[in-house]
C-alpha positions as a LaTeX table, in Angstrom:
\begin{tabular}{lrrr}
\hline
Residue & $x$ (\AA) & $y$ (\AA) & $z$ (\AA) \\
\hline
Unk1 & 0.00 & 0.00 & 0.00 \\
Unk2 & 2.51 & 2.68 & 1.08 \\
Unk3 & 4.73 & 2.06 & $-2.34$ \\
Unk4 & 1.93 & 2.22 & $-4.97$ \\
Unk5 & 1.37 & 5.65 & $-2.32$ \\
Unk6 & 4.48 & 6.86 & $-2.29$ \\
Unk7 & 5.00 & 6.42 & $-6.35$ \\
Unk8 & 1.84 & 6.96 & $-8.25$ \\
Unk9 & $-1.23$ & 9.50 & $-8.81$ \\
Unk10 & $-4.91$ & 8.61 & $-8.35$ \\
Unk11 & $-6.06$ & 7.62 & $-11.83$ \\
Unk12 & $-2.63$ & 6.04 & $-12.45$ \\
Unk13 & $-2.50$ & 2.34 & $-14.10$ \\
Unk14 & $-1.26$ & $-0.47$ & $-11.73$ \\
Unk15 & $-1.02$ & $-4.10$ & $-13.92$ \\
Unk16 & $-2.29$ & $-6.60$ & $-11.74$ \\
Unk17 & $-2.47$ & $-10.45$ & $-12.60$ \\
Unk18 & $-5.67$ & $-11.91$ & $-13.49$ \\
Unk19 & $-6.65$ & $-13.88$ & $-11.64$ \\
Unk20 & $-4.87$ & $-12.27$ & $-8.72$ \\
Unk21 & $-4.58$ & $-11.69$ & $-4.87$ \\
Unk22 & $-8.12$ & $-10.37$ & $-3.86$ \\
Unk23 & $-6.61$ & $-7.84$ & $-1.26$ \\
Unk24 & $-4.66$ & $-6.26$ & $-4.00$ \\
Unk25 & $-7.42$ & $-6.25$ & $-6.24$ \\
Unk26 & $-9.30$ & $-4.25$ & $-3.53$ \\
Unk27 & $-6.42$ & $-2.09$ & $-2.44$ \\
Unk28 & $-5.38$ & $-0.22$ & $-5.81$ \\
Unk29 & $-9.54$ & 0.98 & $-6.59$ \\
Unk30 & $-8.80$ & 1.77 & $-2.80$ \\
Unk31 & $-6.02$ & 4.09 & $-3.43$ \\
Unk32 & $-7.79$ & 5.75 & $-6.59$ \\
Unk33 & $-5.77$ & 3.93 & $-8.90$ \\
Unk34 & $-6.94$ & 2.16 & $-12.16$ \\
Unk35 & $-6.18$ & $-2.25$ & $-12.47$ \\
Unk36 & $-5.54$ & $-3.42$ & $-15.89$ \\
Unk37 & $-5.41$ & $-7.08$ & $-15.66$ \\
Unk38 & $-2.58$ & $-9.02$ & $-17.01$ \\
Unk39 & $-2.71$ & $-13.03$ & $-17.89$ \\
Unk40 & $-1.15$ & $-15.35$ & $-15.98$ \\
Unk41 & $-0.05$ & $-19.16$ & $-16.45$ \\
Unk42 & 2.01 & $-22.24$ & $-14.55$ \\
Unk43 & 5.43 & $-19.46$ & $-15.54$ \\
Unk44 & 3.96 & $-16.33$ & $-14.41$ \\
Unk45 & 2.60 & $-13.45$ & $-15.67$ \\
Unk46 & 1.97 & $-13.81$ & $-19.47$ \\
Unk47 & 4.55 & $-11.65$ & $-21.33$ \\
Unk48 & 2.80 & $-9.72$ & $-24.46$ \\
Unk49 & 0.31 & $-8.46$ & $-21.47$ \\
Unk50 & 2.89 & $-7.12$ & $-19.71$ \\
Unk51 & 4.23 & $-5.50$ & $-23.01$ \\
Unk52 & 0.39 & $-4.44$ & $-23.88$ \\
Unk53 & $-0.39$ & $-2.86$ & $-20.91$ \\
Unk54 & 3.44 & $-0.62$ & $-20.43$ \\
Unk55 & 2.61 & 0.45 & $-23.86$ \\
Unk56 & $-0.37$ & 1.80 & $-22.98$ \\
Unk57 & 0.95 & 3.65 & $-20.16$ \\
Unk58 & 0.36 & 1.34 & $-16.68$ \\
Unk59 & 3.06 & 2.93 & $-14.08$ \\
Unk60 & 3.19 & $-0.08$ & $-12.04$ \\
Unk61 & 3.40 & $-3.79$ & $-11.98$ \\
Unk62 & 2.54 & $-5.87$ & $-9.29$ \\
Unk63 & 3.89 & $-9.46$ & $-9.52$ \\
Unk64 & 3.92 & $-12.70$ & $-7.25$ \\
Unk65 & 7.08 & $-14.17$ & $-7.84$ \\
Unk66 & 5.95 & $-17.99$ & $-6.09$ \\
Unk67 & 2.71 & $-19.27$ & $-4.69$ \\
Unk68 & 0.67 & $-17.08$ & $-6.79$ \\
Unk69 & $-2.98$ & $-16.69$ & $-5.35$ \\
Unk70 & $-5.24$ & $-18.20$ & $-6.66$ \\
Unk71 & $-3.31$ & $-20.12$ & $-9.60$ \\
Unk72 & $-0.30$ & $-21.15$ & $-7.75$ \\
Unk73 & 1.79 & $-19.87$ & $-10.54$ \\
Unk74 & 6.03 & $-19.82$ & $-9.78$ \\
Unk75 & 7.81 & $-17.13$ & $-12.37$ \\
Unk76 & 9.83 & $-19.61$ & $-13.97$ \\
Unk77 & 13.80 & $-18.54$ & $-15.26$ \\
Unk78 & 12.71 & $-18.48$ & $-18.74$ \\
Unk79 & 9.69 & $-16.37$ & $-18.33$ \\
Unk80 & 11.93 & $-13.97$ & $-15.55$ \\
Unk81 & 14.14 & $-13.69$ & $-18.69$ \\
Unk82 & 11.52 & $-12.31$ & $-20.90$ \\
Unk83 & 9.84 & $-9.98$ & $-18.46$ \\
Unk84 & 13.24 & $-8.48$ & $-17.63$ \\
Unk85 & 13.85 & $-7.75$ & $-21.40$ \\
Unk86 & 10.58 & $-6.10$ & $-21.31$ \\
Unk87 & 10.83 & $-3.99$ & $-17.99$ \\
Unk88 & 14.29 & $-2.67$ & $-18.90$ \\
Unk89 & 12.24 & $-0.72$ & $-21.99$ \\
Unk90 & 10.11 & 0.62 & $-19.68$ \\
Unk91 & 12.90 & 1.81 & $-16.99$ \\
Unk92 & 9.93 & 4.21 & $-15.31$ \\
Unk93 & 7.75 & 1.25 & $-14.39$ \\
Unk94 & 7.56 & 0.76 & $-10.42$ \\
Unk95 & 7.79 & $-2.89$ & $-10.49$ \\
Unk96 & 6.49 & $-4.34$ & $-6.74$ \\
Unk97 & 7.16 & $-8.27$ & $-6.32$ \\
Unk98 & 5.52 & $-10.13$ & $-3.45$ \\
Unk99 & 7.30 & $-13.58$ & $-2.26$ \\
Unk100 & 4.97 & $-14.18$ & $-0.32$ \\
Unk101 & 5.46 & $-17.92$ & $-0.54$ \\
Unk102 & 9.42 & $-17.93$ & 0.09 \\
Unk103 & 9.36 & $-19.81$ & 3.29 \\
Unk104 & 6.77 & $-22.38$ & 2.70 \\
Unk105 & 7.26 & $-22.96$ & $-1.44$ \\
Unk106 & 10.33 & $-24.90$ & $-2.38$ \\
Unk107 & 10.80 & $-23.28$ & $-5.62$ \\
Unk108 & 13.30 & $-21.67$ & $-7.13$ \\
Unk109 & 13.28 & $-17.42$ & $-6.91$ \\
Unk110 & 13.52 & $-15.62$ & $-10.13$ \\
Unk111 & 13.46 & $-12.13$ & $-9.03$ \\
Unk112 & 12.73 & $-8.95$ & $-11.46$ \\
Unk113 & 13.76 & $-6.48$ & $-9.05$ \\
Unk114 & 16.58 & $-3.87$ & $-10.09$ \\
Unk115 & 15.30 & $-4.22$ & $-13.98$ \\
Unk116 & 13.63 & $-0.86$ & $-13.46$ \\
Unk117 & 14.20 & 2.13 & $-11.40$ \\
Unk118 & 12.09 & 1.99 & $-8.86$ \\
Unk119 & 10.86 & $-1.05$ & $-7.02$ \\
Unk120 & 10.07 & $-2.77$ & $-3.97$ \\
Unk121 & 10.60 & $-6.45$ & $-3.50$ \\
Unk122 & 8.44 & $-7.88$ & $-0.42$ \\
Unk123 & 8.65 & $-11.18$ & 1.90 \\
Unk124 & 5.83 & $-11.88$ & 4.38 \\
Unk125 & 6.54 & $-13.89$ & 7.51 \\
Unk126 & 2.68 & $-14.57$ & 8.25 \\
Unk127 & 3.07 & $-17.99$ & 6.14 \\
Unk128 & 6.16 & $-19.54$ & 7.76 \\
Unk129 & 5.49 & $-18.30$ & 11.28 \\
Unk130 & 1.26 & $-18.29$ & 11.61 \\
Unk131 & $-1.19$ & $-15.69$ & 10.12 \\
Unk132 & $-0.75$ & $-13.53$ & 13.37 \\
Unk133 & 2.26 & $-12.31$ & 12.62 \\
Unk134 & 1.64 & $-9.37$ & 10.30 \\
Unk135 & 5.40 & $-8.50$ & 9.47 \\
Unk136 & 6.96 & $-8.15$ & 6.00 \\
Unk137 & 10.51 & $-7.44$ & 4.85 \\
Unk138 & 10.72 & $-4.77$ & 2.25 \\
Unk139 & 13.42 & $-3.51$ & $-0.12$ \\
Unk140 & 14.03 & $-1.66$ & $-2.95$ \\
\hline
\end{tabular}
């Protein structure tokens, strides 16, 4: 919540996947922002979305790197490849990645973060620890 906040206008364009996390499909109307959906499969968010939806000026992408909710989708290497080439033409993008999963999904990370200039990669520790626990590690 604070990044998209912190980096974006109300009426801004925040790609979301589809189907996605239903908090963050609530939060971004919440924050006056606009959610173009963008395709997912088993690799992650589909790729010519992505592209589609830069183009067309979205300043934010929101991605779930493993564990994806509701598809259980991982972001596979090949697929991190081809998102990266696409981010680094759009340089402006705030890319936010949620890991969610890290602790409890024994998957390989393929992280996106540091293809564009501003981002935030975040880890929750409510799945590995109990759903009490409302602490997250952020960076970016």
């Amino acid at each position: 919540e604070r990044v998209l906040a912190a980096h974006l206008r109300p009426g801004d364009a925040v790609a979301v996947e589809d189907p996605g996390w239903g908090s963050v499909l609530d939060l971004v109307p919440a924050l006056g922002l606009h959610a173009v959906p963008v395709g997912v499969d088993d690799e992650g968010p589909l790729v010519a979305d992505v592209e589609r939806v830069l183009r067309a000026g979205a300043r934010a992408l929101v991605v779930t790197d493993r564990a994806q909710n509701p598809t259980g989708a991982s972001v596979s290497a090949d697929r991190a490849r081809e998102l990266k080439a696409v981010l680094a033409r759009h340089p402006s993008v705030l890319l936010i990645e949620d890991d969610h999963g890290h602790a409890i999904v024994d998957l390989p990370l393929h992280p996106l973060a540091g293809t564009t200039d501003h981002w935030a990669f975040v880890r929750s520790a409510a799945k590995a620890y109990g759903p009490d626990l409302r602490v997250a590690v952020l960076t970016g």
